[in-house]
PDB file of C-alpha atoms in Angstrom:
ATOM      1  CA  UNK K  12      -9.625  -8.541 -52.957  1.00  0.00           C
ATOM      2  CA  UNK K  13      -7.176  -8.810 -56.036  1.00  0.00           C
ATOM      3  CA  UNK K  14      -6.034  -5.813 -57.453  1.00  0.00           C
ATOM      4  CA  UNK K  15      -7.556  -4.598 -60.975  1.00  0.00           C
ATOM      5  CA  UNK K  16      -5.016  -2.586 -63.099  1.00  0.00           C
ATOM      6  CA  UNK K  17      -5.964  -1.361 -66.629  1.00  0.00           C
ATOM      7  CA  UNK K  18      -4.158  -3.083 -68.984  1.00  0.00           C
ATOM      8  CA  UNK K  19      -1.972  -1.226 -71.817  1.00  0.00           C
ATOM      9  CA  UNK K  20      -2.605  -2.085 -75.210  1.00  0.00           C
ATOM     10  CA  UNK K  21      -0.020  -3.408 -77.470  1.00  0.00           C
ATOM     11  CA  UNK K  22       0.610  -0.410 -79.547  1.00  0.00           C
ATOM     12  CA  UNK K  23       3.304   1.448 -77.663  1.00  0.00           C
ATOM     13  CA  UNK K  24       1.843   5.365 -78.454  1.00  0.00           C
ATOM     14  CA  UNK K  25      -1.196   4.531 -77.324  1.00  0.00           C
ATOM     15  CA  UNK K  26      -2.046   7.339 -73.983  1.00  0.00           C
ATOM     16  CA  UNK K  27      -1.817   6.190 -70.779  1.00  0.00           C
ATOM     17  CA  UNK K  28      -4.486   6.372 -68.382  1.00  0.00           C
ATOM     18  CA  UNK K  29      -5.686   9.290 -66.650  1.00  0.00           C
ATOM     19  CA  UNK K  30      -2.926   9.238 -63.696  1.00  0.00           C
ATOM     20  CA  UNK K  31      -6.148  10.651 -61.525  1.00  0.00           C
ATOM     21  CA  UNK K  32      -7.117   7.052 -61.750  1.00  0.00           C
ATOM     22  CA  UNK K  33      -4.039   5.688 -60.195  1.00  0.00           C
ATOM     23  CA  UNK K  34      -4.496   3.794 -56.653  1.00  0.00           C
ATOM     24  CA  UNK K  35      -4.480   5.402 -53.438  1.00  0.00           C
ATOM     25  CA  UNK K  36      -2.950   2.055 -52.155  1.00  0.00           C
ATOM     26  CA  UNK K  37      -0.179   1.020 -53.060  1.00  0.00           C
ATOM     27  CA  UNK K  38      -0.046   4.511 -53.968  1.00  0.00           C
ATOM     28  CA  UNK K  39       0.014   5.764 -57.488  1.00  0.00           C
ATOM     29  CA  UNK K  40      -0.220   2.223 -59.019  1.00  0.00           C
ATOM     30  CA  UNK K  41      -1.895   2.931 -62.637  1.00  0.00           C
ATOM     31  CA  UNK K  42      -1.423   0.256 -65.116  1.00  0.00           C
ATOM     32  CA  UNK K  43       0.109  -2.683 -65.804  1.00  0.00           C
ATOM     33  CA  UNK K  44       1.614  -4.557 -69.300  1.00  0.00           C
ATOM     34  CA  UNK K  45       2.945  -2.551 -72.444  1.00  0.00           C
ATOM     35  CA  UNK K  46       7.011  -2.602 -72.974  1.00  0.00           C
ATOM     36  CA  UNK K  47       9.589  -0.228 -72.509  1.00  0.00           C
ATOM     37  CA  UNK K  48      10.003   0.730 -76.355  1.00  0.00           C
ATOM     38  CA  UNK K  49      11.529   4.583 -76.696  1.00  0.00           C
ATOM     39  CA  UNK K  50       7.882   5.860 -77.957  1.00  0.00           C
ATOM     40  CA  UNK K  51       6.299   4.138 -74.704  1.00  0.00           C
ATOM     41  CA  UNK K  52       8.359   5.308 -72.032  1.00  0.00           C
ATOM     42  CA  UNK K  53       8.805   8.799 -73.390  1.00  0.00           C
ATOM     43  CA  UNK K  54       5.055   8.933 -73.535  1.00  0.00           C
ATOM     44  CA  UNK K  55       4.853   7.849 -69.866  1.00  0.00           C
ATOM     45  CA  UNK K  56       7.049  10.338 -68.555  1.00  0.00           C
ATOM     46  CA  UNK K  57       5.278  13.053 -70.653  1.00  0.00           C
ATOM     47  CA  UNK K  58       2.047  12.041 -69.341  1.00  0.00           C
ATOM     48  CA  UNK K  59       3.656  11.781 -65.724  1.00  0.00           C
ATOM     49  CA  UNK K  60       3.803   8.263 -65.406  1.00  0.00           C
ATOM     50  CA  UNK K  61       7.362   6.279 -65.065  1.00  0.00           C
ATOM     51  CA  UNK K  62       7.916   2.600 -64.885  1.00  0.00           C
ATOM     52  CA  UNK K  63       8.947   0.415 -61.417  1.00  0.00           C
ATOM     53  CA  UNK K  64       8.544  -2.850 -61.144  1.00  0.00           C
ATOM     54  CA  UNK K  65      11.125  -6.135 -59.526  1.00  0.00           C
ATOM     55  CA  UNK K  66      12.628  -8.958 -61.551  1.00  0.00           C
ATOM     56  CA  UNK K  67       9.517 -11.452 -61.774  1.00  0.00           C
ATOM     57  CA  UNK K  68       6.736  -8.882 -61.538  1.00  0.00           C
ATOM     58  CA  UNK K  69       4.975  -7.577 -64.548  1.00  0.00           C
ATOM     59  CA  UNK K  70       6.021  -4.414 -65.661  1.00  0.00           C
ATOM     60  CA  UNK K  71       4.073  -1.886 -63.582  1.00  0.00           C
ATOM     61  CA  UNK K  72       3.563   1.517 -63.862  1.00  0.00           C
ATOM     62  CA  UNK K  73       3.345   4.602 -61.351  1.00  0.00           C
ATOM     63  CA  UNK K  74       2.260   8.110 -60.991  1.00  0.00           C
ATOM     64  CA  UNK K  75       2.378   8.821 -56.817  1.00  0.00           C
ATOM     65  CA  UNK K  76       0.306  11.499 -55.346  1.00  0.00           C
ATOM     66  CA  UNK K  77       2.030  13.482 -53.830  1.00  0.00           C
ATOM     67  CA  UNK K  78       5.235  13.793 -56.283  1.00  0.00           C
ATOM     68  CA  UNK K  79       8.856  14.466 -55.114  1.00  0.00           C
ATOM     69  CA  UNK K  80       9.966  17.660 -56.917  1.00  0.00           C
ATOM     70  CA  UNK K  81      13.198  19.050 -56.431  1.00  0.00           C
ATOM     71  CA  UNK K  82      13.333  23.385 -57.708  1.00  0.00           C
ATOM     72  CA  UNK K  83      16.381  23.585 -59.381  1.00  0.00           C
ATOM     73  CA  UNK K  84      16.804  26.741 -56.920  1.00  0.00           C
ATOM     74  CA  UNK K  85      15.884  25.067 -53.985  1.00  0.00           C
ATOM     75  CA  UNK K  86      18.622  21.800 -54.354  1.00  0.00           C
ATOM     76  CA  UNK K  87      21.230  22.335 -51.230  1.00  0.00           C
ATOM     77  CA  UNK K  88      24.080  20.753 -49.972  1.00  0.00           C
ATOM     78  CA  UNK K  89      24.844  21.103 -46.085  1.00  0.00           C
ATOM     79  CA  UNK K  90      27.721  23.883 -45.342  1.00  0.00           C
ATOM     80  CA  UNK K  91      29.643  20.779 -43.156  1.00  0.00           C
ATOM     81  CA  UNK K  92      29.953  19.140 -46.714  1.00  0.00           C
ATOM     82  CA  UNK K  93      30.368  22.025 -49.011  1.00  0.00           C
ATOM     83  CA  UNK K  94      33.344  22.826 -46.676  1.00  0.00           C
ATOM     84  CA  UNK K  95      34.387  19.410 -47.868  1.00  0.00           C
ATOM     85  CA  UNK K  96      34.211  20.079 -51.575  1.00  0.00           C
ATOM     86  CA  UNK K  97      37.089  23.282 -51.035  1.00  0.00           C
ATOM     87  CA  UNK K  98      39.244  20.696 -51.095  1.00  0.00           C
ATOM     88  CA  UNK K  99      37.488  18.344 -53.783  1.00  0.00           C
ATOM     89  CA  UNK K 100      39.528  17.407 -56.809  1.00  0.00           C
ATOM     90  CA  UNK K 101      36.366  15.845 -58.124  1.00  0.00           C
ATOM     91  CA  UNK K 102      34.948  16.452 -61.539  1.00  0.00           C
ATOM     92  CA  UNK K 103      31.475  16.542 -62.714  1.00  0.00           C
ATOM     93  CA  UNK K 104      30.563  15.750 -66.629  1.00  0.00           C
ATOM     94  CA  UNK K 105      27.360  14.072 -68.308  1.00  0.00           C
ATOM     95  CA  UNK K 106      26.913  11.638 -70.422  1.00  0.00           C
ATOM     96  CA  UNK K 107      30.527   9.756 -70.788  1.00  0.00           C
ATOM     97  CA  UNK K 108      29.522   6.587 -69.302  1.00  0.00           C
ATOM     98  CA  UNK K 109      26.051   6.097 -69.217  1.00  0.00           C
ATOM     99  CA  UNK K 110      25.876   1.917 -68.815  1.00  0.00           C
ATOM    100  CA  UNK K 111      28.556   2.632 -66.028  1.00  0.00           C
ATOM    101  CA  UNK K 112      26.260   4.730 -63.706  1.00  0.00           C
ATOM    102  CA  UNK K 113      23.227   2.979 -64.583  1.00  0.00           C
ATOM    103  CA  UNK K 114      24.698  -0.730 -63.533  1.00  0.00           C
ATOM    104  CA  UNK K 115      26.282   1.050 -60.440  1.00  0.00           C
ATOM    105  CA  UNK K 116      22.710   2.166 -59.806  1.00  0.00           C
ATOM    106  CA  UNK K 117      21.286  -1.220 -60.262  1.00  0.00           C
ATOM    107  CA  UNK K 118      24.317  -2.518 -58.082  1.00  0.00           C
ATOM    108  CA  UNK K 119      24.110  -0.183 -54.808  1.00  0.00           C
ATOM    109  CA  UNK K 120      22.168  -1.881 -52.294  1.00  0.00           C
ATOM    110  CA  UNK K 121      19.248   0.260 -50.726  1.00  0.00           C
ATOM    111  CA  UNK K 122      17.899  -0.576 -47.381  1.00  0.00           C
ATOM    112  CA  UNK K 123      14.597  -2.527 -47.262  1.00  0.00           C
ATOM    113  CA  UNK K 124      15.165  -3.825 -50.634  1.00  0.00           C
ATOM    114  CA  UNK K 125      16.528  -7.072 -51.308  1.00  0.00           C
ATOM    115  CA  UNK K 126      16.838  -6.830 -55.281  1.00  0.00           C
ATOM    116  CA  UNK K 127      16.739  -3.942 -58.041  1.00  0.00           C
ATOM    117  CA  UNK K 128      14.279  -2.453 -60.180  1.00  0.00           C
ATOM    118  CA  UNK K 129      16.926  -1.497 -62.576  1.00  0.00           C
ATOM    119  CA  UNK K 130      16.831  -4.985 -64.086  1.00  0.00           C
ATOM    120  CA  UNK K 131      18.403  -5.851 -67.524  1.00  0.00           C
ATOM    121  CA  UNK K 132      15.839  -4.760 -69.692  1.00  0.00           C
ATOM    122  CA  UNK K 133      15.120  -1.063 -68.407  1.00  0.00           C
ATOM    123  CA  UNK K 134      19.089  -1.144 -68.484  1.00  0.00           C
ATOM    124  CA  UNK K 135      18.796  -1.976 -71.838  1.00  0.00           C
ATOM    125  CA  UNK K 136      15.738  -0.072 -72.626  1.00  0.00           C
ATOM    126  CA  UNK K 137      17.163   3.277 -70.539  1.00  0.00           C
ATOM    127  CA  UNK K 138      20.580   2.658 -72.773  1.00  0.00           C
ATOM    128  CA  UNK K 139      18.320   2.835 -75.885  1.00  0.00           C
ATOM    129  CA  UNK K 140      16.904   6.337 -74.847  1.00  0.00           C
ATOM    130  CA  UNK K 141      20.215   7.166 -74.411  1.00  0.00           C
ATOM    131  CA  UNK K 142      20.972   6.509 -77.558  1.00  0.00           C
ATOM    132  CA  UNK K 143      18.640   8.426 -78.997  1.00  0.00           C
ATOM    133  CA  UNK K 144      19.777  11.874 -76.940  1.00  0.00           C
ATOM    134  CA  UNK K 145      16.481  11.165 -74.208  1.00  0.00           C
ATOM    135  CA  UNK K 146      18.441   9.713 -71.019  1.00  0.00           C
ATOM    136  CA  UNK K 147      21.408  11.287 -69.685  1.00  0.00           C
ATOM    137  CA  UNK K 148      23.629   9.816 -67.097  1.00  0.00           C
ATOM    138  CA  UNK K 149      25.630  12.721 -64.863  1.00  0.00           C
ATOM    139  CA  UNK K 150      29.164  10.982 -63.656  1.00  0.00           C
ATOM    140  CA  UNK K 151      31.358  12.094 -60.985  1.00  0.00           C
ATOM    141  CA  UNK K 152      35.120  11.093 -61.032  1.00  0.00           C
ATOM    142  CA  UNK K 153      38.201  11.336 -58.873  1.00  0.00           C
ATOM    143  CA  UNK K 154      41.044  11.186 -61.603  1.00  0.00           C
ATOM    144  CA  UNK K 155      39.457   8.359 -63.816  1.00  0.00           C
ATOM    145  CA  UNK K 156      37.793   6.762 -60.689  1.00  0.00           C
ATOM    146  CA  UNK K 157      33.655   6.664 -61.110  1.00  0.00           C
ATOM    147  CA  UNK K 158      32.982   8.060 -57.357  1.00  0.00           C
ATOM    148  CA  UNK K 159      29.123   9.395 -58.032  1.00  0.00           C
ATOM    149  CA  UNK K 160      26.644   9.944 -60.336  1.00  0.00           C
ATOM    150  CA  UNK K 161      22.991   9.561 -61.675  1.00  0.00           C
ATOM    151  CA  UNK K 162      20.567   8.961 -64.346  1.00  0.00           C
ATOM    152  CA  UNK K 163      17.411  10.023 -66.265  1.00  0.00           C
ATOM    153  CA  UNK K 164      14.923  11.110 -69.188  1.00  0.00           C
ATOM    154  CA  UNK K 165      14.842  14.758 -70.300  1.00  0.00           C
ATOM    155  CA  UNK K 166      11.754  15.494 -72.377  1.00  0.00           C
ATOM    156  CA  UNK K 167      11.374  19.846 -73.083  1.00  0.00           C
ATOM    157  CA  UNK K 168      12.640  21.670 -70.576  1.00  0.00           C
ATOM    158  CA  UNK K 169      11.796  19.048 -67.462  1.00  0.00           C
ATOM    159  CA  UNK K 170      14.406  16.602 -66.343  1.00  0.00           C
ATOM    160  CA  UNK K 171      13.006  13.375 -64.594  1.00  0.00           C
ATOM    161  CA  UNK K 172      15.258  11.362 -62.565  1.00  0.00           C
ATOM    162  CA  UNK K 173      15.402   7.666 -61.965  1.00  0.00           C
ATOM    163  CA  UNK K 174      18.233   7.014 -59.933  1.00  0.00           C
ATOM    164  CA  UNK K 175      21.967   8.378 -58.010  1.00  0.00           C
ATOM    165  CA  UNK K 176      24.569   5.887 -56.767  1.00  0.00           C
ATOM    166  CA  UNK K 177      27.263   6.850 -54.487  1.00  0.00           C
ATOM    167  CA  UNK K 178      30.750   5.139 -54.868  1.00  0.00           C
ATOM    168  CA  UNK K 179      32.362   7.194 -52.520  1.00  0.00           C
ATOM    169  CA  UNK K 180      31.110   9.316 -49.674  1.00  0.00           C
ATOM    170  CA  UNK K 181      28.854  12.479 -51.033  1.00  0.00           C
ATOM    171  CA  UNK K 182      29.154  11.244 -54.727  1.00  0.00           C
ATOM    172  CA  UNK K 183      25.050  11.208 -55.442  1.00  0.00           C
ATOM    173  CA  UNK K 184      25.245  14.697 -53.795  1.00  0.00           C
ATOM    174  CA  UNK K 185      27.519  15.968 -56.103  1.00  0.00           C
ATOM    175  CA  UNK K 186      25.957  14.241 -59.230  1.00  0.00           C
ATOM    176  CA  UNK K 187      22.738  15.948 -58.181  1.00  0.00           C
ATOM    177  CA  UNK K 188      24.004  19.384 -57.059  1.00  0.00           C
ATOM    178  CA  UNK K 189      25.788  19.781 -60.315  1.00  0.00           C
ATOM    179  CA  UNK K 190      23.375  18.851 -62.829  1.00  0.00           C
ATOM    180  CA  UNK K 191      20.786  21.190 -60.820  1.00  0.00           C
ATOM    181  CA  UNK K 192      23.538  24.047 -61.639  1.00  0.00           C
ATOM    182  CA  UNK K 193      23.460  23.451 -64.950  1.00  0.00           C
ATOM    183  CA  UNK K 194      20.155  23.015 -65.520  1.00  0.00           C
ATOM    184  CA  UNK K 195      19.444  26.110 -63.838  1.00  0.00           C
ATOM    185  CA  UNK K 196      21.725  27.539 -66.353  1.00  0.00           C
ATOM    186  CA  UNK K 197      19.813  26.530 -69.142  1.00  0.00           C
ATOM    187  CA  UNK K 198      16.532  27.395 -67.460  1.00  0.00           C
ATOM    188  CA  UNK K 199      15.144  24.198 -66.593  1.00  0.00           C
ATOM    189  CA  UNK K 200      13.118  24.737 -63.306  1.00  0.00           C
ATOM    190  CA  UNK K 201      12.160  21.031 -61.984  1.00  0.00           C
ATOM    191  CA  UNK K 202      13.760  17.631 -61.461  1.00  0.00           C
ATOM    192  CA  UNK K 203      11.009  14.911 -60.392  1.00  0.00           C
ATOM    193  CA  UNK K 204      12.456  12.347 -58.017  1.00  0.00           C
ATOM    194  CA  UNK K 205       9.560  10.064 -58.147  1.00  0.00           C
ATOM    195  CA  UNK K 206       8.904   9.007 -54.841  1.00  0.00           C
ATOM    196  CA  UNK K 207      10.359  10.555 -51.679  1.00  0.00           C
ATOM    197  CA  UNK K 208      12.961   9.192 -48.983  1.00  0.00           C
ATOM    198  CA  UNK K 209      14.692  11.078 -45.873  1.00  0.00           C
ATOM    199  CA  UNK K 210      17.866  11.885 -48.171  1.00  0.00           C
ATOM    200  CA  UNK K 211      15.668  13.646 -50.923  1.00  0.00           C
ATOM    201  CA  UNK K 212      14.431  15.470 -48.242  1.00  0.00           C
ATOM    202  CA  UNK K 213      17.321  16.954 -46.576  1.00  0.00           C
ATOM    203  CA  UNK K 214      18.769  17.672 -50.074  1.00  0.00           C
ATOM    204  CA  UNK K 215      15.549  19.999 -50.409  1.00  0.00           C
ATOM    205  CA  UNK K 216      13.077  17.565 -52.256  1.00  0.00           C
ATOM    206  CA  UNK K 217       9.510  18.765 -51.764  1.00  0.00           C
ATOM    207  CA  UNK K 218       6.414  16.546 -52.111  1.00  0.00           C
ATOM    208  CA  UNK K 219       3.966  18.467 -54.687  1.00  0.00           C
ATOM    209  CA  UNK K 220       0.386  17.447 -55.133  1.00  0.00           C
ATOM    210  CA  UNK K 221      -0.197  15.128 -58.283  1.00  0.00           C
ATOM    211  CA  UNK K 222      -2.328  17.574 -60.233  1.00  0.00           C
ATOM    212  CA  UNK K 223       0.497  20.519 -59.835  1.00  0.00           C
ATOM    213  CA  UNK K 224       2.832  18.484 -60.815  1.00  0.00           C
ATOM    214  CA  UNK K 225       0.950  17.344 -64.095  1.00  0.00           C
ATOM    215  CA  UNK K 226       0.338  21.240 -65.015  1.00  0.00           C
ATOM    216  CA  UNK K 227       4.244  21.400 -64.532  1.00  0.00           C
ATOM    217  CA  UNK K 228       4.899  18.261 -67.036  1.00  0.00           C
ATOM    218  CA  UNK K 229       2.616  19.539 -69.582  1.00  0.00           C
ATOM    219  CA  UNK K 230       3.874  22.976 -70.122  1.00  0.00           C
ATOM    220  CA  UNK K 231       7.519  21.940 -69.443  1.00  0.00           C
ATOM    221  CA  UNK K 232       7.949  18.989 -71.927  1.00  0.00           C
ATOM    222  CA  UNK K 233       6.685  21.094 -74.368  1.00  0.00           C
ATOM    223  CA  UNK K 234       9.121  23.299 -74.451  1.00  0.00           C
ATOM    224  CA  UNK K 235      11.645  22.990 -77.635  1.00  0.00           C
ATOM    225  CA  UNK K 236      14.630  21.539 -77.221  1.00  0.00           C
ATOM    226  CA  UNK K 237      16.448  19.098 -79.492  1.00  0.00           C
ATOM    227  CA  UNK K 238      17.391  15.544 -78.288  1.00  0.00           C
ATOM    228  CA  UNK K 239      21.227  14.749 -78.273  1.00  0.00           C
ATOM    229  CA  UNK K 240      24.453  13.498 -76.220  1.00  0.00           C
ATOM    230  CA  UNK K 241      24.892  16.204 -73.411  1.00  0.00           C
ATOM    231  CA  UNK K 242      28.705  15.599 -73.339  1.00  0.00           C
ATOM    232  CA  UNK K 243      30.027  19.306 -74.679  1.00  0.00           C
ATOM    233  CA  UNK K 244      27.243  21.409 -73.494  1.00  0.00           C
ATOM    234  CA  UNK K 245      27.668  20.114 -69.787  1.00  0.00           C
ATOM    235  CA  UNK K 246      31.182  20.411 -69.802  1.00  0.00           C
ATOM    236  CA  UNK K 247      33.613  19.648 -67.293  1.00  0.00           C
ATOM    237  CA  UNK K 248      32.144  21.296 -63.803  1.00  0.00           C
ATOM    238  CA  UNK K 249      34.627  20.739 -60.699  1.00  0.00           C
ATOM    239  CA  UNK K 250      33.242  19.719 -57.983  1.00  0.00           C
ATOM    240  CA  UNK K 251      34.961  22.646 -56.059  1.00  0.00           C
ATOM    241  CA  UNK K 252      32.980  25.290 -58.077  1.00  0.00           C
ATOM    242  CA  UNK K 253      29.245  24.199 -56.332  1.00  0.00           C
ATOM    243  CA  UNK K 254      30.454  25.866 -52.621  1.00  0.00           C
ATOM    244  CA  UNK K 255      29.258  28.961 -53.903  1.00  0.00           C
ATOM    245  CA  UNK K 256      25.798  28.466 -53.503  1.00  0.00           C
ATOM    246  CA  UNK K 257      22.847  31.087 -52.294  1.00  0.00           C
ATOM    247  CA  UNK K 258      19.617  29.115 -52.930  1.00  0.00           C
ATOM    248  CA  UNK K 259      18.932  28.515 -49.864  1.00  0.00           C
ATOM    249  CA  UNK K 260      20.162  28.951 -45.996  1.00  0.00           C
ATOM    250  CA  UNK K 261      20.748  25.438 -44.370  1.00  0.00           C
TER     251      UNK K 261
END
């Protein structure tokens, strides 16, 4: 039987379907249609709802139950590779080459898949956010080298991520281990990762049910906070300072 998805009207701030509605199989499939304007996707990811879809496809859009939530508390690296970082001349900063990260995300193969979702329009429509202050891309660099790093939408006080790319050996970890320390630092609690995999996991990713999750995204993204380029606030973090962690044991 052929799949019926609501379709999305053409005006981009109209709401998005209850996400309760969203298929059980393929799991969280919602809607289908609309564009990937700035008003539209920052009202999907608001309502809980993000955008995945391959080159050919119409664009689809998702809202998985259950949800991959990482704590900001509760992100870990292994003590074998913190043991690495002693030695790490690495440095962490945000938002200095967003199209870079975002096209080495769209590059990195990923097992099982034989294209990307990161296709040129959300590159283009994810490089628009950014230009607003809504996506943020966290970079990791040996000297001048891009070795790590990842992307996503902040909206309040709630952080959603779309994608990490490793260049070089632990680089995603680092991305994501350093934007959870500064995020703790200013407070924010969650990071959604979308859907789960075994590496989520082990980095302490937790699958929450859909509904929780939705409470989260409502009282988080409204939470002030002004829009803008995250280049001064995050600073320069070295990737020898995130050793000293005490979230959690390993």
């Amino acid at each position: 039987m052929p799949i019926r998805l609501p379709a999305l009207p053409a005006d981009s701030r109209a709401p998005f379907p209850d996400p309760r509605t969203a298929l059980r199989e393929p799991d969280g499939l919602l809607a289908m249609g609309g564009d990937l304007s700035p008003t539209r996707l920052l009202n999907a990811y608001a309502s809980g709802v993000f955008p995945w879809y391959s080159e050919g496809q119409p664009l689809l859009w998702w809202s998985p139950d259950p949800r991959t939530v990482f704590r900001i508390d509760a992100v870990r690296l292994s003590s074998r590779f913190r043991r690495t970082l002693r030695r790490s001349d690495w440095v962490v900063t945000a938002d200095t080459a967003f199209a870079q990260v975002i096209d080495a995300c769209a590059r990195q193969p990923r097992p099982g898949q034989p294209g990307t979702w990161i296709t040129a329009d959300m590159q283009a429509a994810y490089g628009e956010l950014h230009r607003l202050g809504h996506a943020h891309s966290i970079e990791v660099r040996n000297g001048t080298e891009l070795v790590g790093g990842l992307y996503g939408v902040a909206i309040g006080r709630m952080f959603f991520g779309e994608s990490m790319v490793s260049l070089a050996s632990g680089g995603s970890k680092v991305a994501l281990a350093a934007l959870a320390r500064r995020l703790h630092e200013w407070g924010w609690p969650l990071l959604d990762a979308q859907v789960a995999n075994p590496h989520l996991l082990t980095l302490g990713a937790s699958l929450w049910p859909r509904e929780r999750f939705l409470d989260e995204v409502r009282e988080l993204t409204g939470k002030p906070t002004s829009p803008g380029l995250w280049s001064s606030r995050f600073g320069e973090l070295p990737a020898c300072e995130l050793t000293r962690q005490t979230s959690l044991p390993d």
